[in-house]
CSV table of C-alpha atoms in Angstrom, one decimal:
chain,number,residue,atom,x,y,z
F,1,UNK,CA,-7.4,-19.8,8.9
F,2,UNK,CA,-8.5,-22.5,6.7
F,3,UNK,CA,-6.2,-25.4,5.9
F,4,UNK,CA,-4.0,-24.4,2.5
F,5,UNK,CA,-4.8,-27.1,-0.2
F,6,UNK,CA,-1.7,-27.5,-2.1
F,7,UNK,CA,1.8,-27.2,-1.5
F,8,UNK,CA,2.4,-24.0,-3.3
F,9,UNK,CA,0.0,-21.8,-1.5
F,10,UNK,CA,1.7,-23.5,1.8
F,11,UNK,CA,4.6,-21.9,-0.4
F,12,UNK,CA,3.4,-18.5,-1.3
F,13,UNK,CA,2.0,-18.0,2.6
F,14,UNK,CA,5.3,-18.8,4.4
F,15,UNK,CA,6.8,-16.2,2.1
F,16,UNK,CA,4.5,-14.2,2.4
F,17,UNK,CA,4.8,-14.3,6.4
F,18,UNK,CA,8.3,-13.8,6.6
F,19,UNK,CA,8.4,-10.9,4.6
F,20,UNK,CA,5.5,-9.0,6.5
F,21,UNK,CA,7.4,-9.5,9.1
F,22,UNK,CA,10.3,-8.4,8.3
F,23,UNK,CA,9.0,-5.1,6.8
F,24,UNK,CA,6.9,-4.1,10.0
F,25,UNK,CA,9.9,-4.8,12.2
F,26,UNK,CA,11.7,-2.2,10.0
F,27,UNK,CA,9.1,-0.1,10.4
F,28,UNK,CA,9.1,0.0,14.8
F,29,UNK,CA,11.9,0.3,16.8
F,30,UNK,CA,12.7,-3.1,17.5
F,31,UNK,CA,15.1,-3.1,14.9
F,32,UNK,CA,17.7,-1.6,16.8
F,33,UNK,CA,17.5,-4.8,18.4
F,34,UNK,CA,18.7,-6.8,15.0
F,35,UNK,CA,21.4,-6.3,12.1
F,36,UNK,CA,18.6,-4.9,10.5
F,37,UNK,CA,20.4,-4.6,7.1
F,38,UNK,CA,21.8,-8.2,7.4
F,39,UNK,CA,18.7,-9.9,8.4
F,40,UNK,CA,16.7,-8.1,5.3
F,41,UNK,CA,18.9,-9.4,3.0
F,42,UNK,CA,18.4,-12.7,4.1
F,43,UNK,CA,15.6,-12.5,4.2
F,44,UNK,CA,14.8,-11.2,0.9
F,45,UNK,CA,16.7,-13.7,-0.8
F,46,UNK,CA,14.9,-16.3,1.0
F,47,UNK,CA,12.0,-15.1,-0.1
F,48,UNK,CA,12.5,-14.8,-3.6
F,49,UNK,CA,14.3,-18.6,-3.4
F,50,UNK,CA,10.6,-19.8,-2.2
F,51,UNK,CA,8.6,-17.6,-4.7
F,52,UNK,CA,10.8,-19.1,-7.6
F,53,UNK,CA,10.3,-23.0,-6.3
F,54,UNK,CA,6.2,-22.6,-6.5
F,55,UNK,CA,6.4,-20.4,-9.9
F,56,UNK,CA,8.8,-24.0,-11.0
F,57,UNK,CA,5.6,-26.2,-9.5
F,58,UNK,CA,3.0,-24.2,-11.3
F,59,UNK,CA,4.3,-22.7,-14.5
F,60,UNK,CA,2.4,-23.6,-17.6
F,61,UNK,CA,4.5,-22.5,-20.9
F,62,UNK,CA,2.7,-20.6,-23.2
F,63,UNK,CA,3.4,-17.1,-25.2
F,64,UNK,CA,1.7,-15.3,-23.0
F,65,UNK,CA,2.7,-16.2,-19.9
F,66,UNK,CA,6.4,-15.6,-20.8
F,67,UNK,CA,5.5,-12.6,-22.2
F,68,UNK,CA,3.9,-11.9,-18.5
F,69,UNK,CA,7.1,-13.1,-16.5
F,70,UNK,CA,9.2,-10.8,-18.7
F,71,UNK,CA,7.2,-7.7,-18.1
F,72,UNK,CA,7.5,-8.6,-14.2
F,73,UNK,CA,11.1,-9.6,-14.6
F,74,UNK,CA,11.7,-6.0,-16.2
F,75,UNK,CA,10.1,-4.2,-13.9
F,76,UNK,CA,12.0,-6.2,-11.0
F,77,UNK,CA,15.3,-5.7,-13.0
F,78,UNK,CA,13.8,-2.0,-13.0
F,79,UNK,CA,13.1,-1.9,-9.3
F,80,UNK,CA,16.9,-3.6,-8.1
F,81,UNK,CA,18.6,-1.4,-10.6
F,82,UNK,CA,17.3,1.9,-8.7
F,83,UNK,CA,18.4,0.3,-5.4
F,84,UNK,CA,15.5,-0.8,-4.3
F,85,UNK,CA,15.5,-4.5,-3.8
F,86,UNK,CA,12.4,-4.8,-1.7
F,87,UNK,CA,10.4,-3.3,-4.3
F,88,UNK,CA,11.8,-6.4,-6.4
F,89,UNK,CA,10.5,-9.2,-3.8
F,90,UNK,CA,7.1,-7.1,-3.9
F,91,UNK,CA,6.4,-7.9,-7.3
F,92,UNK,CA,7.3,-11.2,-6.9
F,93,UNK,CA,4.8,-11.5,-4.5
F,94,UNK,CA,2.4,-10.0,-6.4
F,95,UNK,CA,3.2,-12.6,-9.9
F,96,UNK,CA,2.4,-15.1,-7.3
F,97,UNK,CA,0.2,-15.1,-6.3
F,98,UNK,CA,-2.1,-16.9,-8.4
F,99,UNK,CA,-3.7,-20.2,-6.9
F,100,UNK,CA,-3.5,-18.4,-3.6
F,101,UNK,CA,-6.4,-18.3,-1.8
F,102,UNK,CA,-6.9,-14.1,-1.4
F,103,UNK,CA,-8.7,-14.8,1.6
F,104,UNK,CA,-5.8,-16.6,3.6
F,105,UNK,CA,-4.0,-13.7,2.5
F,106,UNK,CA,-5.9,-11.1,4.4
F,107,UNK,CA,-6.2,-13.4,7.4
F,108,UNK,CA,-2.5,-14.0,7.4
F,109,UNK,CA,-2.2,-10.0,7.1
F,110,UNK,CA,-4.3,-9.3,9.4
F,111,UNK,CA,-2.7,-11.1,11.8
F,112,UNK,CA,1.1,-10.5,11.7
F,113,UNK,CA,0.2,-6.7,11.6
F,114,UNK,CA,-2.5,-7.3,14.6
F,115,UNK,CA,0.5,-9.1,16.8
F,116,UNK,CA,3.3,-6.1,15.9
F,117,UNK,CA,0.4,-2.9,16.7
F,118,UNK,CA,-0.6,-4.7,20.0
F,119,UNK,CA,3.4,-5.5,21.0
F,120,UNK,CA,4.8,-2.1,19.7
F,121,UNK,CA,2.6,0.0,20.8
F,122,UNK,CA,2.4,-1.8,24.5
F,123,UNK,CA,6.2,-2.1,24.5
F,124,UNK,CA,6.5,1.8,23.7
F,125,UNK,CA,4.0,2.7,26.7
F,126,UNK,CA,5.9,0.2,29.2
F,127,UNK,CA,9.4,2.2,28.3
F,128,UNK,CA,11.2,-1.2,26.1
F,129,UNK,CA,11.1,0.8,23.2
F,130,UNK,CA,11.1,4.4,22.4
F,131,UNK,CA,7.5,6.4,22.1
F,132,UNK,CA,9.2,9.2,20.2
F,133,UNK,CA,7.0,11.8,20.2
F,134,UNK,CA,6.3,14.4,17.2
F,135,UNK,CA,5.8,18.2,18.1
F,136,UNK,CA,4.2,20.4,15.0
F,137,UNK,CA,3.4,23.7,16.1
F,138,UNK,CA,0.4,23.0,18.4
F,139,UNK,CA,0.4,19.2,17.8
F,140,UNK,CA,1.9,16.4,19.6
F,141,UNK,CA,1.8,13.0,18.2
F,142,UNK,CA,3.1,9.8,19.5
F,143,UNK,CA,4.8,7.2,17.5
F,144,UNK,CA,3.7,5.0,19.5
F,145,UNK,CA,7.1,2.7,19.1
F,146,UNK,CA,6.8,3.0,15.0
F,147,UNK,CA,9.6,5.3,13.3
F,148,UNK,CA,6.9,8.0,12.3
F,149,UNK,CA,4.0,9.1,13.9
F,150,UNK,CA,1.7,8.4,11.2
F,151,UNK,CA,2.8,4.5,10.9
F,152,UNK,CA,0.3,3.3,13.3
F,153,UNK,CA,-2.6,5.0,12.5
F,154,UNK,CA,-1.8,4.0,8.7
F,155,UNK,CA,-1.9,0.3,10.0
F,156,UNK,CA,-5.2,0.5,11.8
F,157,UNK,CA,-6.7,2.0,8.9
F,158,UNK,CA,-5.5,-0.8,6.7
F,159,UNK,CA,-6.2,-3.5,9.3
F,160,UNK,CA,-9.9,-1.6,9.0
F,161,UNK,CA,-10.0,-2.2,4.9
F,162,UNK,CA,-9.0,-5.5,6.0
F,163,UNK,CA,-11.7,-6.6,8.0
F,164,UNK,CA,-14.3,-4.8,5.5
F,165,UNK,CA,-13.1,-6.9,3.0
F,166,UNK,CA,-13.1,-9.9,4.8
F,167,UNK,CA,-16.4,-10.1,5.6
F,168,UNK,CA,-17.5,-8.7,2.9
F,169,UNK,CA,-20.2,-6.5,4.9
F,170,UNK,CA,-20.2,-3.7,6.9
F,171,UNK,CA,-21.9,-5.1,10.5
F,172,UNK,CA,-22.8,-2.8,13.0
F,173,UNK,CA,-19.8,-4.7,15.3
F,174,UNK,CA,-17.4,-4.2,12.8
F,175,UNK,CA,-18.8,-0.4,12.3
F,176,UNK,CA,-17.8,0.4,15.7
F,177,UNK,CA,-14.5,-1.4,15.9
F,178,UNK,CA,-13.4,0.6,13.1
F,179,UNK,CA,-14.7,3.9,14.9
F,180,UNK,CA,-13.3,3.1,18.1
F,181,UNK,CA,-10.0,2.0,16.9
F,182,UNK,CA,-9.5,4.7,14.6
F,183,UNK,CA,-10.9,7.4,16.9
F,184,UNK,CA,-8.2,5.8,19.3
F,185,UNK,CA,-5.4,6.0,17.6
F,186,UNK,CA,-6.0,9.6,16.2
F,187,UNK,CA,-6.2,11.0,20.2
F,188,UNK,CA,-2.2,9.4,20.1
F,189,UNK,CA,-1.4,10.3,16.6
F,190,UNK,CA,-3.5,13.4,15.6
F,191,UNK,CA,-3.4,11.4,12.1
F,192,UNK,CA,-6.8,13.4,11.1
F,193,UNK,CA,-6.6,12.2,7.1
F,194,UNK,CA,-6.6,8.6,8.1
F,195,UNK,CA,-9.9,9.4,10.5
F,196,UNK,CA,-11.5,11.0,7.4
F,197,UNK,CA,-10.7,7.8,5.3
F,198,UNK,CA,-12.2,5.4,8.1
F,199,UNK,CA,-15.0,8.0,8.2
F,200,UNK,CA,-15.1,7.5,4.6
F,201,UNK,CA,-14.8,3.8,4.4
F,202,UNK,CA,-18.2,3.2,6.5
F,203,UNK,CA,-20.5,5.6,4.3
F,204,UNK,CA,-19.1,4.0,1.2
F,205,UNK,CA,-19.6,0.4,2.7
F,206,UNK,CA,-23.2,1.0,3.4
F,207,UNK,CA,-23.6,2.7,0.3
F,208,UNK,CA,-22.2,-0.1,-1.5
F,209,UNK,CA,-24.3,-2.1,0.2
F,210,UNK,CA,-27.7,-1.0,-0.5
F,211,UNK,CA,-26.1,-0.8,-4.3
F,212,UNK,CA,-25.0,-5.1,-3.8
F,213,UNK,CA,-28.9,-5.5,-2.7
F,214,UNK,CA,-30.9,-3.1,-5.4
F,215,UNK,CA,-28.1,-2.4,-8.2
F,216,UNK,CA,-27.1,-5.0,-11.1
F,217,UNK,CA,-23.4,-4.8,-12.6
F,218,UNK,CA,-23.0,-2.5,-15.2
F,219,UNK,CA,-20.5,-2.3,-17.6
F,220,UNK,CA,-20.7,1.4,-17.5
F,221,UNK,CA,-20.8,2.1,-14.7
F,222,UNK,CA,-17.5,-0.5,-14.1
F,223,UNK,CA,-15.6,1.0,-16.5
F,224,UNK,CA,-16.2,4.5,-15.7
F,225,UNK,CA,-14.6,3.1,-12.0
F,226,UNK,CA,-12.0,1.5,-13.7
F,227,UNK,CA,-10.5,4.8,-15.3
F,228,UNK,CA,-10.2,6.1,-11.4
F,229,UNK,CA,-6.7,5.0,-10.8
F,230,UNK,CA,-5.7,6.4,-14.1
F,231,UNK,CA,-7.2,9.9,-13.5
F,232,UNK,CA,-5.8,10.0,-10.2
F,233,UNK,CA,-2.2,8.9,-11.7
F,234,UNK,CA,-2.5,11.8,-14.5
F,235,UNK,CA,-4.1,14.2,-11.7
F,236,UNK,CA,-0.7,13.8,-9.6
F,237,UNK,CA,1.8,14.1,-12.4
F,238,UNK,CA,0.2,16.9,-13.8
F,239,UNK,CA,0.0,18.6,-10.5
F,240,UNK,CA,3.5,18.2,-10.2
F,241,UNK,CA,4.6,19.2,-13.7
F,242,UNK,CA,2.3,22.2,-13.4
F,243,UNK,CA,2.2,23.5,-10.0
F,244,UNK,CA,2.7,27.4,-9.6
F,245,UNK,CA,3.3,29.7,-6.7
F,246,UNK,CA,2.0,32.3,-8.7
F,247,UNK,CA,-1.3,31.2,-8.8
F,248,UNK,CA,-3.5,31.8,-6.0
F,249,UNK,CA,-5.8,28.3,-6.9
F,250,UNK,CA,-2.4,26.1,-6.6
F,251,UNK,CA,-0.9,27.8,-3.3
F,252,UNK,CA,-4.4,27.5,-1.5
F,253,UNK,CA,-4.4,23.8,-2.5
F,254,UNK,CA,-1.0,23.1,-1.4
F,255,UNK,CA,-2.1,24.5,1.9
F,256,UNK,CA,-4.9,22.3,1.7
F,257,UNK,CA,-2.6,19.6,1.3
F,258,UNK,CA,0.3,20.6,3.9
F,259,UNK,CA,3.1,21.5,0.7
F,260,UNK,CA,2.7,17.9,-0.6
F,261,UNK,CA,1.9,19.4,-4.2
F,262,UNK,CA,5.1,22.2,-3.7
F,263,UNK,CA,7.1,19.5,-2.8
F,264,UNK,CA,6.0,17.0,-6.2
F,265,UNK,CA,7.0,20.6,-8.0
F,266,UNK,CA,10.5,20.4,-7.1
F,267,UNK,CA,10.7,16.8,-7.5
F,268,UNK,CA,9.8,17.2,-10.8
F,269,UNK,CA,12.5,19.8,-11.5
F,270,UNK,CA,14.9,17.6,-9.8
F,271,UNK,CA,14.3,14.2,-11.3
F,272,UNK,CA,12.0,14.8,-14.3
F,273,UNK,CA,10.2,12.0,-16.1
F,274,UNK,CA,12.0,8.7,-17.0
F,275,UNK,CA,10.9,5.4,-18.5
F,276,UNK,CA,12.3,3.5,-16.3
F,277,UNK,CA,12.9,4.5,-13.2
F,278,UNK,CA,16.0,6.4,-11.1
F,279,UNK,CA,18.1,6.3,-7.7
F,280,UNK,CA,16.5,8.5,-5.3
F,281,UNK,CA,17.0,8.6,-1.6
F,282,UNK,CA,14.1,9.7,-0.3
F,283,UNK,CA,14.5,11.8,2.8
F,284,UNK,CA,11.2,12.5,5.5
F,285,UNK,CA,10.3,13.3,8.5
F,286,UNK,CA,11.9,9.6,10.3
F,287,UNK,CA,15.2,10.3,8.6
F,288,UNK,CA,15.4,14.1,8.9
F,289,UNK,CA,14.9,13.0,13.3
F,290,UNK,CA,18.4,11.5,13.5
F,291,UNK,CA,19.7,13.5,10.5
F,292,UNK,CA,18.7,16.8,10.7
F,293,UNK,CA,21.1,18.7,8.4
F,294,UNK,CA,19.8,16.6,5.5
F,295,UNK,CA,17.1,18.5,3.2
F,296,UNK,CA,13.2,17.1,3.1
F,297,UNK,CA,12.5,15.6,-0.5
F,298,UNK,CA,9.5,13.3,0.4
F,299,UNK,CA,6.9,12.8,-2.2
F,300,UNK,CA,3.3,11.8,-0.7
F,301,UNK,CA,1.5,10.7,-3.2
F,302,UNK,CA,1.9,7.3,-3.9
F,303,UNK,CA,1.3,7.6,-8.1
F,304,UNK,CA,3.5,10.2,-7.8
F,305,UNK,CA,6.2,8.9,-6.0
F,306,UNK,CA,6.3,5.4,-8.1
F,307,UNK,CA,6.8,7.4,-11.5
F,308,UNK,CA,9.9,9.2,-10.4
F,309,UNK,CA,11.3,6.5,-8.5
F,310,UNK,CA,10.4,3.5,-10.8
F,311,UNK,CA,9.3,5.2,-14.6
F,312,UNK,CA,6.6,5.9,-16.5
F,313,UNK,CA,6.3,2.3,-17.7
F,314,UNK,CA,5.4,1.1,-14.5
F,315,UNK,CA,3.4,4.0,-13.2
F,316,UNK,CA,1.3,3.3,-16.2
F,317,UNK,CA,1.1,-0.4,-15.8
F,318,UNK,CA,0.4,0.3,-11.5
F,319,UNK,CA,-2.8,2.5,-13.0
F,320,UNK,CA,-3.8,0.2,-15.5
F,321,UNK,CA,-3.4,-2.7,-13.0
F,322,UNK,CA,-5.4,-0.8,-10.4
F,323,UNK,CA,-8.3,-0.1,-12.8
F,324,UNK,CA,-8.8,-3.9,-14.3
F,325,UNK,CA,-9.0,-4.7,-10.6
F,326,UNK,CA,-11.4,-2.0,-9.8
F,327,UNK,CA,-13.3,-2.6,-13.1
F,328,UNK,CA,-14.3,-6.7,-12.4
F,329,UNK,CA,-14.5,-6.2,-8.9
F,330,UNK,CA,-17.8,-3.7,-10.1
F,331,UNK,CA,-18.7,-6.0,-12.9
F,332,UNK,CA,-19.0,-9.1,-10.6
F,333,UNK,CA,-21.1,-6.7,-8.5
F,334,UNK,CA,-18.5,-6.8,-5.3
F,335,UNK,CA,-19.1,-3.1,-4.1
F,336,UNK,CA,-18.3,-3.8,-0.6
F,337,UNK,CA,-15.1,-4.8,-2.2
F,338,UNK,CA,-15.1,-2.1,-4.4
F,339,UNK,CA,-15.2,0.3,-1.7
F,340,UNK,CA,-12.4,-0.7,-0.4
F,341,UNK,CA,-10.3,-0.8,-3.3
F,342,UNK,CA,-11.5,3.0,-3.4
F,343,UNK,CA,-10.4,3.7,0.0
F,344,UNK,CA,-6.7,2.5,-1.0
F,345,UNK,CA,-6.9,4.7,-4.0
F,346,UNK,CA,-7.8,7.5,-2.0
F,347,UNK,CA,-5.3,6.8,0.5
F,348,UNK,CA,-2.6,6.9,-2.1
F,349,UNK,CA,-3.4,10.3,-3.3
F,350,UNK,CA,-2.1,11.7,0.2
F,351,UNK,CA,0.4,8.6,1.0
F,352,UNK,CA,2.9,6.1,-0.5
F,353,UNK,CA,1.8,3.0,1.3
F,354,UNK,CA,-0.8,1.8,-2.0
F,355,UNK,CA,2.3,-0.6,-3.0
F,356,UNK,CA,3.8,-1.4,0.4
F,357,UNK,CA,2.6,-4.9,1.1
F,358,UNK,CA,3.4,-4.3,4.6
F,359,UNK,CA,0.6,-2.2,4.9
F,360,UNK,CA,-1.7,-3.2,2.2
F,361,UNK,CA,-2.5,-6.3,0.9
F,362,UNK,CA,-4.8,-5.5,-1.7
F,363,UNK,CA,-1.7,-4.4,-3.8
F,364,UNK,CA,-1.3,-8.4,-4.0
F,365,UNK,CA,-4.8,-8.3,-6.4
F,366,UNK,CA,-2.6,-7.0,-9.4
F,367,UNK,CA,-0.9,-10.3,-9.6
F,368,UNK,CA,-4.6,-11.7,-10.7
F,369,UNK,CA,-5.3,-9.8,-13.4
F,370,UNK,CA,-4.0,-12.1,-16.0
F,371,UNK,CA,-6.6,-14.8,-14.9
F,372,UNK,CA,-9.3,-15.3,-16.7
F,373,UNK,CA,-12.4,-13.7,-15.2
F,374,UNK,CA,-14.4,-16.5,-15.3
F,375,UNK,CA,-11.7,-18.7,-13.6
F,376,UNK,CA,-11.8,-16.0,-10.5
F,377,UNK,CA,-13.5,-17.2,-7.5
F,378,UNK,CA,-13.1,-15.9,-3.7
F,379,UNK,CA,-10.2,-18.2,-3.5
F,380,UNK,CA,-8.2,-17.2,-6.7
């Protein structure tokens, strides 16, 4: 990693590290080893403590950055008001991290989530930890020493994106890491949508590719990416608003899907729209293991799952967000980049970890959309 410039990126980083951690360990079953719920709060407060000591190094006053604190404070106030403080310290993270280098952030990521697969999973085969194992039907998946048998194969996939983005080019080594480690992890986790995704990710790299060497930005072509997030926002919601078992096109696409879009259907009729957000306790497949007489209420899709939980303010804001991102990284002629963005948009169609920063650190871009575009580099 290369050595951090100025104190508050030295800041931002540390923060950053603690929290990752924390949030993985939650995630494997080494927390029974900890006060889980005592150490996050701690930690969380720390967190937030070291965030607001660089925002007081680096804060310029002008209208509109106050006007940009107060829509992140809002949606903050928005995210601990449904109970969800962790979603709070995420978009802390995420306001930021400006004058952080992006690419520490990935190595840093890249890293903590590297040590806790290699630990979990070996402490899970050896017996230290439990290697629950998942029986659907004809399919048996391993947790592998994570609290769902999908968490590691979601993390190699984003450690995949990771890499891509890193080096910015899709190299025949890295081509085959990603295959192997993919194709590895799907024998213990039968996690067949992330193994479509990593297929995915590699023909869209070398697409992008020969598009970096032969293409030149266009704005159309930039902002027709850019409207992506939002289609696939207004896609989910109106799947779930709309859904019908009496139609033979939406049952055979909620097969397709495994009852994901059945399931947005009822939380639609149980929550309904809201501006800004509501208390939901979420209940899936980790929880319904030790708690079985609770009822399954899990909503997939990430767009989905942040407008009933969080509003429609920010659901509009986390599409709009997405899309400026997605729009310069096209217009600066980044498709590599690009593609991965993609990826994660795709991913969140099917999943909720788009804004989990424990998983993906591309969430983390959002908090650079209020910088110029001419002032972005590769460091910004």
């Amino acid at each position: 990693m290369k050595r951090c410039k100025h104190p508050g990126e030295i800041i931002y980083l540390a923060a950053l590290g603690i929290w990752l951690v924390l949030m993985i360990l939650n995630l494997t079953y080494f927390r029974e080893w900890v006060s889980i719920g005592t150490l996050s709060e701690i930690v969380q407060y720390t967190v937030l403590v070291l965030l607001l000591v660089k925002m007081s190094m680096e804060f310029k006053f002008s209208v509109r950055a106050v006007a940009e604190l107060f829509v992140v404070l809002l949606m903050m106030f928005v995210g601990y008001s449904c109970g969800r403080l962790s979603f709070a310290v995420s978009l802390a993270l995420v306001y930021s991290i400006k004058n952080v280098s992006f690419e520490k952030v990935l190595q840093l990521t890249f890293v903590i989530q590297a040590a806790f697969l290699i630990v979990t999973v070996t402490s899970s085969q050896l017996g230290i930890i439990e290697d629950y194992i998942w029986r659907e039907e004809l399919r048996e998946r391993h947790g592998l020493g994570y609290t769902h048998c999908l968490l590691g194969s979601h993390f190699v996939l984003f450690m995949s994106l990771i890499l891509l983005a890193y080096f910015k080019k899709l190299k025949v080594w890295l081509a085959l890491l990603i295959v192997l480690a993919n194709g590895l992890i799907y024998v213990y986790t039968d996690g067949r949508t992330n193994l479509m995704l990593a297929a995915g990710m590699i023909l869209l790299a070398c697409v992008a590719q020969l598009a970096e060497k032969y293409l030149k930005s266009s704005r159309v072509v930039a902002l027709g990416a850019g409207i992506i997030p939002l289609a696939f926002g207004a896609a989910g919601v109106y799947a779930a608003s709309n859904f019908s078992f009496e139609s033979p096109v939406w049952v055979r696409l909620n097969e397709i899907l495994n009852m994901r879009i059945a399931l947005m259907f009822w939380a639609w009729n149980e929550y309904g729209a809201t501006w800004f957000g509501q208390r939901i306790k979420w209940i899936g497949a980790s929880v319904l293991k030790d708690n079985p007489d609770l009822a399954y209420n899990y909503v997939d899709n990430a767009y989905v799952q942040a407008f009933f939980s969080y509003g429609t303010v920010f659901a509009v804001l986390l599409c709009l967000g997405w899309g400026i991102v997605l729009y310069r990284t096209m217009r600066k002629g980044q498709y590599v980049m690009a593609s991965v963005i993609l990826v994660v948009l795709i991913h969140g169609l099917i999943n909720p970890q788009m804004i989990e920063l424990a998983y993906n650190p591309f969430f983390l871009l959002l908090g650079t959309i209020n910088v110029p575009e001419k002032k972005i580099t590769e460091s910004a």
